[in-house]
JSON list of C-alpha atoms in Angstrom, two decimals:
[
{"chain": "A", "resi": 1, "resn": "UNK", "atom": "CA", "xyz": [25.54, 1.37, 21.78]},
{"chain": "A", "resi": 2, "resn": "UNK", "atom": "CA", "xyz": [21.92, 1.69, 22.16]},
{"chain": "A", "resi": 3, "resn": "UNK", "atom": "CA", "xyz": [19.86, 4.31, 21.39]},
{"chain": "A", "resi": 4, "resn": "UNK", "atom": "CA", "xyz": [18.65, 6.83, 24.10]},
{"chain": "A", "resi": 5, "resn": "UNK", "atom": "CA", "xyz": [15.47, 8.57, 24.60]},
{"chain": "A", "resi": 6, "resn": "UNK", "atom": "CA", "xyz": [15.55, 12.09, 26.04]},
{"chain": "A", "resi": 7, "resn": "UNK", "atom": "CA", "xyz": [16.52, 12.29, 29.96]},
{"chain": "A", "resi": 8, "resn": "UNK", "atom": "CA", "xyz": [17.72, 8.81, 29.28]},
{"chain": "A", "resi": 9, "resn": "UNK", "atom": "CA", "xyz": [21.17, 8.16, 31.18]},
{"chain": "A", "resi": 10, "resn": "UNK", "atom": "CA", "xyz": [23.83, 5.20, 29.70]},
{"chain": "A", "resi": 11, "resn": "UNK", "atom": "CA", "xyz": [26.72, 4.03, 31.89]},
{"chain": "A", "resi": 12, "resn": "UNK", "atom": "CA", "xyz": [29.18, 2.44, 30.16]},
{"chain": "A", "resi": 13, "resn": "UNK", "atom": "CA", "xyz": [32.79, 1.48, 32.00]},
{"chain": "A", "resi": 14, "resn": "UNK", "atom": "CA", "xyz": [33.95, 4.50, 31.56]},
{"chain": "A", "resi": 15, "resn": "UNK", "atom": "CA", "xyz": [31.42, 6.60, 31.57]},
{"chain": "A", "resi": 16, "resn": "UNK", "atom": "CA", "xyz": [27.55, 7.65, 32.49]},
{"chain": "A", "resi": 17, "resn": "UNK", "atom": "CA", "xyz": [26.01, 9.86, 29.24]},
{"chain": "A", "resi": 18, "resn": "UNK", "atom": "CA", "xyz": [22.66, 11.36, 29.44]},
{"chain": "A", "resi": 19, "resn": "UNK", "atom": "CA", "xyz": [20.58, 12.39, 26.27]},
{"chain": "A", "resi": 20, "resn": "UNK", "atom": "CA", "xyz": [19.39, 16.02, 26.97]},
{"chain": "A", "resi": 21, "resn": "UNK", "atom": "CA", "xyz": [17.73, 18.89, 25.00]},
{"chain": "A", "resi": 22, "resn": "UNK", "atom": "CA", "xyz": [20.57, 21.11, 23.78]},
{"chain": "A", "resi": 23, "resn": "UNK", "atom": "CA", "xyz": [19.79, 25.18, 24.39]},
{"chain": "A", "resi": 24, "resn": "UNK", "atom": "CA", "xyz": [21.10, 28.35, 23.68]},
{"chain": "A", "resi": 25, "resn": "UNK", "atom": "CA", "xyz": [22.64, 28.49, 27.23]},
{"chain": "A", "resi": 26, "resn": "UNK", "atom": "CA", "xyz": [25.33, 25.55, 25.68]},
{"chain": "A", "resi": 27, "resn": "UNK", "atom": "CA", "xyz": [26.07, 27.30, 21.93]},
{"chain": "A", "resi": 28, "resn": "UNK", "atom": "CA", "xyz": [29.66, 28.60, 23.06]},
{"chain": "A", "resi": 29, "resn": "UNK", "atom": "CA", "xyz": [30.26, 24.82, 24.55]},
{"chain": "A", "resi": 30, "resn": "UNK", "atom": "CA", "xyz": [29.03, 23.59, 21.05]},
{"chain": "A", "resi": 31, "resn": "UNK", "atom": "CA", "xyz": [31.01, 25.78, 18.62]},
{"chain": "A", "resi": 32, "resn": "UNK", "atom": "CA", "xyz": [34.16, 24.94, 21.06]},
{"chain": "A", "resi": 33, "resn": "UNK", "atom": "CA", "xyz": [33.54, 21.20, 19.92]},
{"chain": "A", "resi": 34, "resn": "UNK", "atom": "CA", "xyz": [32.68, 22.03, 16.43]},
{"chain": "A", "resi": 35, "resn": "UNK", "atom": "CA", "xyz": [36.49, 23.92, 15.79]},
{"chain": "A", "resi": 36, "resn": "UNK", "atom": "CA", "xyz": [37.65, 20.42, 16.99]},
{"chain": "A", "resi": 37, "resn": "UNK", "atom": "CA", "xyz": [35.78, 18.21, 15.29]},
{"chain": "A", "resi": 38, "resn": "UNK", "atom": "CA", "xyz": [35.51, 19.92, 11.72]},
{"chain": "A", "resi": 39, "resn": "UNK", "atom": "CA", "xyz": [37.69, 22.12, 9.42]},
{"chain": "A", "resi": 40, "resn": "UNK", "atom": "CA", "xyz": [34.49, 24.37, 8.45]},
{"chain": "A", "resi": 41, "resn": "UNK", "atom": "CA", "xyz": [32.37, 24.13, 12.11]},
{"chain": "A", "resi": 42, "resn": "UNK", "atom": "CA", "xyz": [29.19, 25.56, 12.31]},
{"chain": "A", "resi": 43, "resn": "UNK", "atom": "CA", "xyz": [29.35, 29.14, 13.76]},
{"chain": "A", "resi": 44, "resn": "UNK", "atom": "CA", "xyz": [27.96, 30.95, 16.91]},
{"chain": "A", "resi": 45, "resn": "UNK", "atom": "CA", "xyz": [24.83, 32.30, 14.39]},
{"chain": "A", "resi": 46, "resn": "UNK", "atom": "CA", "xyz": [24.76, 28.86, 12.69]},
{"chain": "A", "resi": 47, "resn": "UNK", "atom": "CA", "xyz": [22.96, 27.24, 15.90]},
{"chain": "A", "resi": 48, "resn": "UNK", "atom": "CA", "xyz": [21.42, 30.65, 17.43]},
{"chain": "A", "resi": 49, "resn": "UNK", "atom": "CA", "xyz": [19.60, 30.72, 14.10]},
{"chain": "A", "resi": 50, "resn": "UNK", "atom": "CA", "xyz": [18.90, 26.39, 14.74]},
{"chain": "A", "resi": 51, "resn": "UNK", "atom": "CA", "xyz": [17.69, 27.64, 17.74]},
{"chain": "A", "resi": 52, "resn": "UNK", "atom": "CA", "xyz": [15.65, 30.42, 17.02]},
{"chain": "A", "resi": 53, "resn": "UNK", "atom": "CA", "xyz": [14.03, 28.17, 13.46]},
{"chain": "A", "resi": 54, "resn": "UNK", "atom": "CA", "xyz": [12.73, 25.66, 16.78]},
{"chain": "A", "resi": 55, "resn": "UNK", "atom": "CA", "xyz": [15.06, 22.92, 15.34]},
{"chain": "A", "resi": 56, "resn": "UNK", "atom": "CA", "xyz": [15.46, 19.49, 17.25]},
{"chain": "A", "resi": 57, "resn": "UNK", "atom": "CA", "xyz": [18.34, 19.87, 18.98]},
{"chain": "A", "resi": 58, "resn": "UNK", "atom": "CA", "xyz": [19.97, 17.17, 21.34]},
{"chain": "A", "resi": 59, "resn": "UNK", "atom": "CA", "xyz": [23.30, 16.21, 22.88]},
{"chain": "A", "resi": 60, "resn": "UNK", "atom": "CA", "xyz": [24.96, 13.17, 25.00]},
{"chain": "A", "resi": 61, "resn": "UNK", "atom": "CA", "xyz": [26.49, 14.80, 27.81]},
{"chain": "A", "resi": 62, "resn": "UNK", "atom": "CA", "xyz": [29.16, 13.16, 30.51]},
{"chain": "A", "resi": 63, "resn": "UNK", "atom": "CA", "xyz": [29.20, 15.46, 33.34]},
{"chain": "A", "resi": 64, "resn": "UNK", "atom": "CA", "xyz": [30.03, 18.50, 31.77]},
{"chain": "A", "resi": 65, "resn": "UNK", "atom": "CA", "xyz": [31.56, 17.40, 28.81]},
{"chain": "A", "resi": 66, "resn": "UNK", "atom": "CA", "xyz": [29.87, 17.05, 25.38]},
{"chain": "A", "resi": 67, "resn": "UNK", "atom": "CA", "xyz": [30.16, 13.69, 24.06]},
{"chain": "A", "resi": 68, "resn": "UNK", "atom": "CA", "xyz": [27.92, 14.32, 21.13]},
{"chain": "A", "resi": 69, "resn": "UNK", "atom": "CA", "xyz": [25.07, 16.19, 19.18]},
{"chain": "A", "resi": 70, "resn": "UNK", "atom": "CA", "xyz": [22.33, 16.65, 16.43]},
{"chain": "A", "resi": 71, "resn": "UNK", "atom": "CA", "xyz": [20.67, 19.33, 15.02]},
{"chain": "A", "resi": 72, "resn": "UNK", "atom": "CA", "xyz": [17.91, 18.51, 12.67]},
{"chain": "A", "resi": 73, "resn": "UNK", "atom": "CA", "xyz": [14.83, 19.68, 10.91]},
{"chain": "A", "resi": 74, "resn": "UNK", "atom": "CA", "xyz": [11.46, 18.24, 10.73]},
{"chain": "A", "resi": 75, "resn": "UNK", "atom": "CA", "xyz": [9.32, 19.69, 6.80]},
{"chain": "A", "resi": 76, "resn": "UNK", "atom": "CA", "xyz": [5.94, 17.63, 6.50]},
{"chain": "A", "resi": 77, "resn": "UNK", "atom": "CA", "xyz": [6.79, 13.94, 7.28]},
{"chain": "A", "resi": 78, "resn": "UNK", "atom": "CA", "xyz": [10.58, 13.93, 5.90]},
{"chain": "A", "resi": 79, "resn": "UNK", "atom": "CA", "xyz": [13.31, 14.78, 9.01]},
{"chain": "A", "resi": 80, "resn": "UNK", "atom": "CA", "xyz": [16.42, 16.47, 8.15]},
{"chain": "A", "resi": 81, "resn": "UNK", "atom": "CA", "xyz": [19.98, 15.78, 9.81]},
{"chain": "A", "resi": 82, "resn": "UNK", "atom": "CA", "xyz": [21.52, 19.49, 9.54]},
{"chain": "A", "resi": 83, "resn": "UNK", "atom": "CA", "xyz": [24.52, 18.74, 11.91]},
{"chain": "A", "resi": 84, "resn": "UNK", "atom": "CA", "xyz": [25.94, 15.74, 13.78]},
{"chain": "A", "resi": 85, "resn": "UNK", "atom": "CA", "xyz": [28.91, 16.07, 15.75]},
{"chain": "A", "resi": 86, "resn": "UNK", "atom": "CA", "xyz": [30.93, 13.92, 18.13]},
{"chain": "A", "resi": 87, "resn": "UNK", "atom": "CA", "xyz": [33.72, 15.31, 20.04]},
{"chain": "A", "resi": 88, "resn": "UNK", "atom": "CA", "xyz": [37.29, 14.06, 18.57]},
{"chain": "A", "resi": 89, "resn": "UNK", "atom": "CA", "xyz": [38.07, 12.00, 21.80]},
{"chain": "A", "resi": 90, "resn": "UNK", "atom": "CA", "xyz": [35.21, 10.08, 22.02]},
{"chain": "A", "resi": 91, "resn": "UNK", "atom": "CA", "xyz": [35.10, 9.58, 18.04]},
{"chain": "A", "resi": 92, "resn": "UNK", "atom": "CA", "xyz": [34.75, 6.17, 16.97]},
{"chain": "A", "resi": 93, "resn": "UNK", "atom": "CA", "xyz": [33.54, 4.71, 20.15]},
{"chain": "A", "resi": 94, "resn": "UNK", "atom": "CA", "xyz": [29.85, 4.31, 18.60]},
{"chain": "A", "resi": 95, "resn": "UNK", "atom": "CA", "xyz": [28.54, 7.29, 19.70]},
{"chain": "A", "resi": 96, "resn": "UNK", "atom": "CA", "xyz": [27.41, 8.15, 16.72]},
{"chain": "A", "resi": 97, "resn": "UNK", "atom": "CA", "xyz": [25.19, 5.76, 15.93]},
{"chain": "A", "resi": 98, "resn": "UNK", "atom": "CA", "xyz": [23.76, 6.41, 19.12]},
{"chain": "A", "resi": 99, "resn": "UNK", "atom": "CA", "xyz": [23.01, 10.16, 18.06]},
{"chain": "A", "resi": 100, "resn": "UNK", "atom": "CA", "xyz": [21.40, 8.52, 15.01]},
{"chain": "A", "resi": 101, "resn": "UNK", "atom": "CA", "xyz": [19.20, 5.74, 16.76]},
{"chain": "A", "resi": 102, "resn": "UNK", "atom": "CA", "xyz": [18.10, 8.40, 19.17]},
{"chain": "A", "resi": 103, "resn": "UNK", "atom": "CA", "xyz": [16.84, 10.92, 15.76]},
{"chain": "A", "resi": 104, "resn": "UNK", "atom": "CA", "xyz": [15.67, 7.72, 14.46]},
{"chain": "A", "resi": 105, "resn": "UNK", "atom": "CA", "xyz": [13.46, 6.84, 17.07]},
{"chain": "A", "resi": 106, "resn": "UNK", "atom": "CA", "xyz": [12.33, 10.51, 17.75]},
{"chain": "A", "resi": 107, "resn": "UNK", "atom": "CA", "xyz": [11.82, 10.88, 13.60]},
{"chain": "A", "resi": 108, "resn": "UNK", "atom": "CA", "xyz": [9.64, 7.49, 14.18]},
{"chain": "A", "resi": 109, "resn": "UNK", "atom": "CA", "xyz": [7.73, 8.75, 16.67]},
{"chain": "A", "resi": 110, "resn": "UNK", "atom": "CA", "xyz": [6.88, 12.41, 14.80]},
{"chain": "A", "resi": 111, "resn": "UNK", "atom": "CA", "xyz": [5.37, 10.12, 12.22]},
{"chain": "A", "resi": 112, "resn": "UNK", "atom": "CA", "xyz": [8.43, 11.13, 9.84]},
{"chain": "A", "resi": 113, "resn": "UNK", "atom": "CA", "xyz": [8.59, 8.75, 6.82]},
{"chain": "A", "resi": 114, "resn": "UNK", "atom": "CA", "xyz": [12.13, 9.21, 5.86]},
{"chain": "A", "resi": 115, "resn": "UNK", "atom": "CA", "xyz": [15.59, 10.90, 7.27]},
{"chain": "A", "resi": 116, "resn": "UNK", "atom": "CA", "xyz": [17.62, 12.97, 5.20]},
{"chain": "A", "resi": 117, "resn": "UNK", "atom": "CA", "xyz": [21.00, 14.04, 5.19]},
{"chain": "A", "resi": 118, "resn": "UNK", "atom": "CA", "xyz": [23.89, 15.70, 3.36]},
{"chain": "A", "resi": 119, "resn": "UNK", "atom": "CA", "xyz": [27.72, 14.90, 3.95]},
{"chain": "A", "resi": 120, "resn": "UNK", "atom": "CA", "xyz": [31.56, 15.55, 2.39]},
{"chain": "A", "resi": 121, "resn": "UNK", "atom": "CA", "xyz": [32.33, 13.24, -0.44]},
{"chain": "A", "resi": 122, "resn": "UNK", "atom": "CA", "xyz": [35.72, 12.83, 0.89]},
{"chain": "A", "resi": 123, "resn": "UNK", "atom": "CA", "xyz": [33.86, 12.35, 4.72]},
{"chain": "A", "resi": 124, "resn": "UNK", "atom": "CA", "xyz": [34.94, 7.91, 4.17]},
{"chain": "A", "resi": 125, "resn": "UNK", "atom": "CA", "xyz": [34.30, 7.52, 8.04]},
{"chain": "A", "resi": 126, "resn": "UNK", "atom": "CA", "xyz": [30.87, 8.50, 7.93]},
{"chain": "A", "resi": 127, "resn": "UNK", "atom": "CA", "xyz": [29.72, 7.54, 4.76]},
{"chain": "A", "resi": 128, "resn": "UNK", "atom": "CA", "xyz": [30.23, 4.45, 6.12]},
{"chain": "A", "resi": 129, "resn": "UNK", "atom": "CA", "xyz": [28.37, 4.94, 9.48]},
{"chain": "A", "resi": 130, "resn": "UNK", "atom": "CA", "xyz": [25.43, 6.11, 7.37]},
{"chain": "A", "resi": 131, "resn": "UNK", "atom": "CA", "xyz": [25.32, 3.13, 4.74]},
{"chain": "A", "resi": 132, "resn": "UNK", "atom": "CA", "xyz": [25.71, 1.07, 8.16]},
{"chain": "A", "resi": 133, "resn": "UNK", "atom": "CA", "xyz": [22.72, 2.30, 9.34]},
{"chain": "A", "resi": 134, "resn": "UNK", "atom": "CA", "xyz": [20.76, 2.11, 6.33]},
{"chain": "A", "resi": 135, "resn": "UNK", "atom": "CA", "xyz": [21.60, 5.13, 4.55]},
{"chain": "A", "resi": 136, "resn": "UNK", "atom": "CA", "xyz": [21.26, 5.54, 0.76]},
{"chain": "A", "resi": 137, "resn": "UNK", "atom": "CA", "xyz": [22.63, 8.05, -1.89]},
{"chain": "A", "resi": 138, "resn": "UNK", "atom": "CA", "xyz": [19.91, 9.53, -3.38]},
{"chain": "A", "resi": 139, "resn": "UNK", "atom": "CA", "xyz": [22.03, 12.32, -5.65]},
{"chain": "A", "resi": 140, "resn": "UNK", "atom": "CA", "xyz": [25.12, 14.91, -5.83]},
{"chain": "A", "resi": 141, "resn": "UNK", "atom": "CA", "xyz": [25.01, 18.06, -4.83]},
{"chain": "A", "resi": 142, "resn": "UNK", "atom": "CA", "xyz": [28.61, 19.56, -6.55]},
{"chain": "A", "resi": 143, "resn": "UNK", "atom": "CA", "xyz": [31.16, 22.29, -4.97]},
{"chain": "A", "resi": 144, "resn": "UNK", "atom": "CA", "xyz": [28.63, 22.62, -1.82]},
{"chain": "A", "resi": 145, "resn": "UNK", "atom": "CA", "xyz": [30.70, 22.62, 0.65]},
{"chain": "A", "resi": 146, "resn": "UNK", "atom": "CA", "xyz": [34.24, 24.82, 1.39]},
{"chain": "A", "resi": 147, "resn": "UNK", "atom": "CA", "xyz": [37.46, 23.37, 0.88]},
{"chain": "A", "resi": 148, "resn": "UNK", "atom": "CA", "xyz": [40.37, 25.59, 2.07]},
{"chain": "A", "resi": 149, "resn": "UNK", "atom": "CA", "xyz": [39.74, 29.16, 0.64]},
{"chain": "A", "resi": 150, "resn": "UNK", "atom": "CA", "xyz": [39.19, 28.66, -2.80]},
{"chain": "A", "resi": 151, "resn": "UNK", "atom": "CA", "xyz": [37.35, 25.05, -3.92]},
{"chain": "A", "resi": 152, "resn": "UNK", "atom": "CA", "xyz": [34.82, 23.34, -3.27]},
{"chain": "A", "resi": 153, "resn": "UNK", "atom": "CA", "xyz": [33.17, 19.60, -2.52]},
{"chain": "A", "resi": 154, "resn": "UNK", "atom": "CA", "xyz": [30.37, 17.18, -3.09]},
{"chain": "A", "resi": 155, "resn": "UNK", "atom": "CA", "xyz": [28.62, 16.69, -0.99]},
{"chain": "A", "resi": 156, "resn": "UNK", "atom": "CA", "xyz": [26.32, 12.91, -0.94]},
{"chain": "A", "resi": 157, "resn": "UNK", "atom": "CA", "xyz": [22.50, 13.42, -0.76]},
{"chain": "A", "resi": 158, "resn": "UNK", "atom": "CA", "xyz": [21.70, 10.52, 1.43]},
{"chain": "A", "resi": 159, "resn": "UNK", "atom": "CA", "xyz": [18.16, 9.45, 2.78]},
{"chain": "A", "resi": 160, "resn": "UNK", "atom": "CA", "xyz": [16.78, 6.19, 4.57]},
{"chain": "A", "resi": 161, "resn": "UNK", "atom": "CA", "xyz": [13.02, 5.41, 4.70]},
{"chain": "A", "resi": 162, "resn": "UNK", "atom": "CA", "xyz": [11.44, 4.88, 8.37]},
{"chain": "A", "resi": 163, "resn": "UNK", "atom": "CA", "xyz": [9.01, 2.92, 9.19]},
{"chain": "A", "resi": 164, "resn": "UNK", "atom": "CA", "xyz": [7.22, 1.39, 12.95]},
{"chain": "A", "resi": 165, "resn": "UNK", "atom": "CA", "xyz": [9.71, -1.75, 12.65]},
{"chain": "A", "resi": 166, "resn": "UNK", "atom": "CA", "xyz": [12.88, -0.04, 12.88]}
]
């Protein structure tokens, strides 16, 4: 998979996927993926309020199908992932790395010196993806995120520097 820049189109055999600015217009669309994708999805207000902060927000889209999406956060030079989500059918078809080459290369060009990121202890899969893709714990944050109704997770602090040779 290679990375896309925005308005960029991939075909692949089965499909063509465009890279396009995500806006409020698509929210209901999004939270529909995020109920399949994730046990605690981001909410209706969670990306209005993305939205409304000015957050980078961008999506592979097949037709009229989400594929995938990003939500992140630039402070200063330092670029933070807030949500990355790929649709349960086209999981583990590298998709994902494509979301994060294409926030790579837009962090890159922002003049962002580093990409940070947060994710579930027990999340294997994309712990994984983000040591792939040069990734690094940096701490711990304990009982951050919901587990069922009454405990709580780790979640891994990770962050990988950037610079114009990536």
């Amino acid at each position: 998979m290679t990375a896309l820049t925005l308005g960029q189109i991939l075909e692949t055999e089965q499909l063509t996927v465009a890279l396009t600015t995500l806006t409020e217009a698509d929210v209901e669309a999004l939270v529909a993926v995020e109920k399949l994708a994730y046990s605690h999805p981001w909410s209706l207000g969670n990306f209005r309020d993305a939205f409304k902060a000015g957050n980078l927000a961008q999506g592979l889209k097949a037709g009229d199908q989400w594929v995938g999406y990003f939500v992140a956060m630039q402070v200063l030079d330092e670029v933070h992932l807030l949500n990355i989500t790929v649709a349960p059918t086209f999981q583990r078809q590298g998709w994902a790395r494509c979301l994060l080459q294409s926030l790579s290369l837009w962090s890159q060009a922002h003049q962002a010196s580093s990409l940070w990121l947060e994710v579930r202890e027990s999340n294997v899969r994309a712990l994984k993806l983000y040591q792939s893709f040069g990734f690094e714990q940096v701490g711990l944050r304990k009982d951050y995120y919901p587990v069922g109704r009454s405990s709580r997770e780790a979640a891994v602090v990770m962050r990988m520097a950037l610079n114009s040779t990536q």
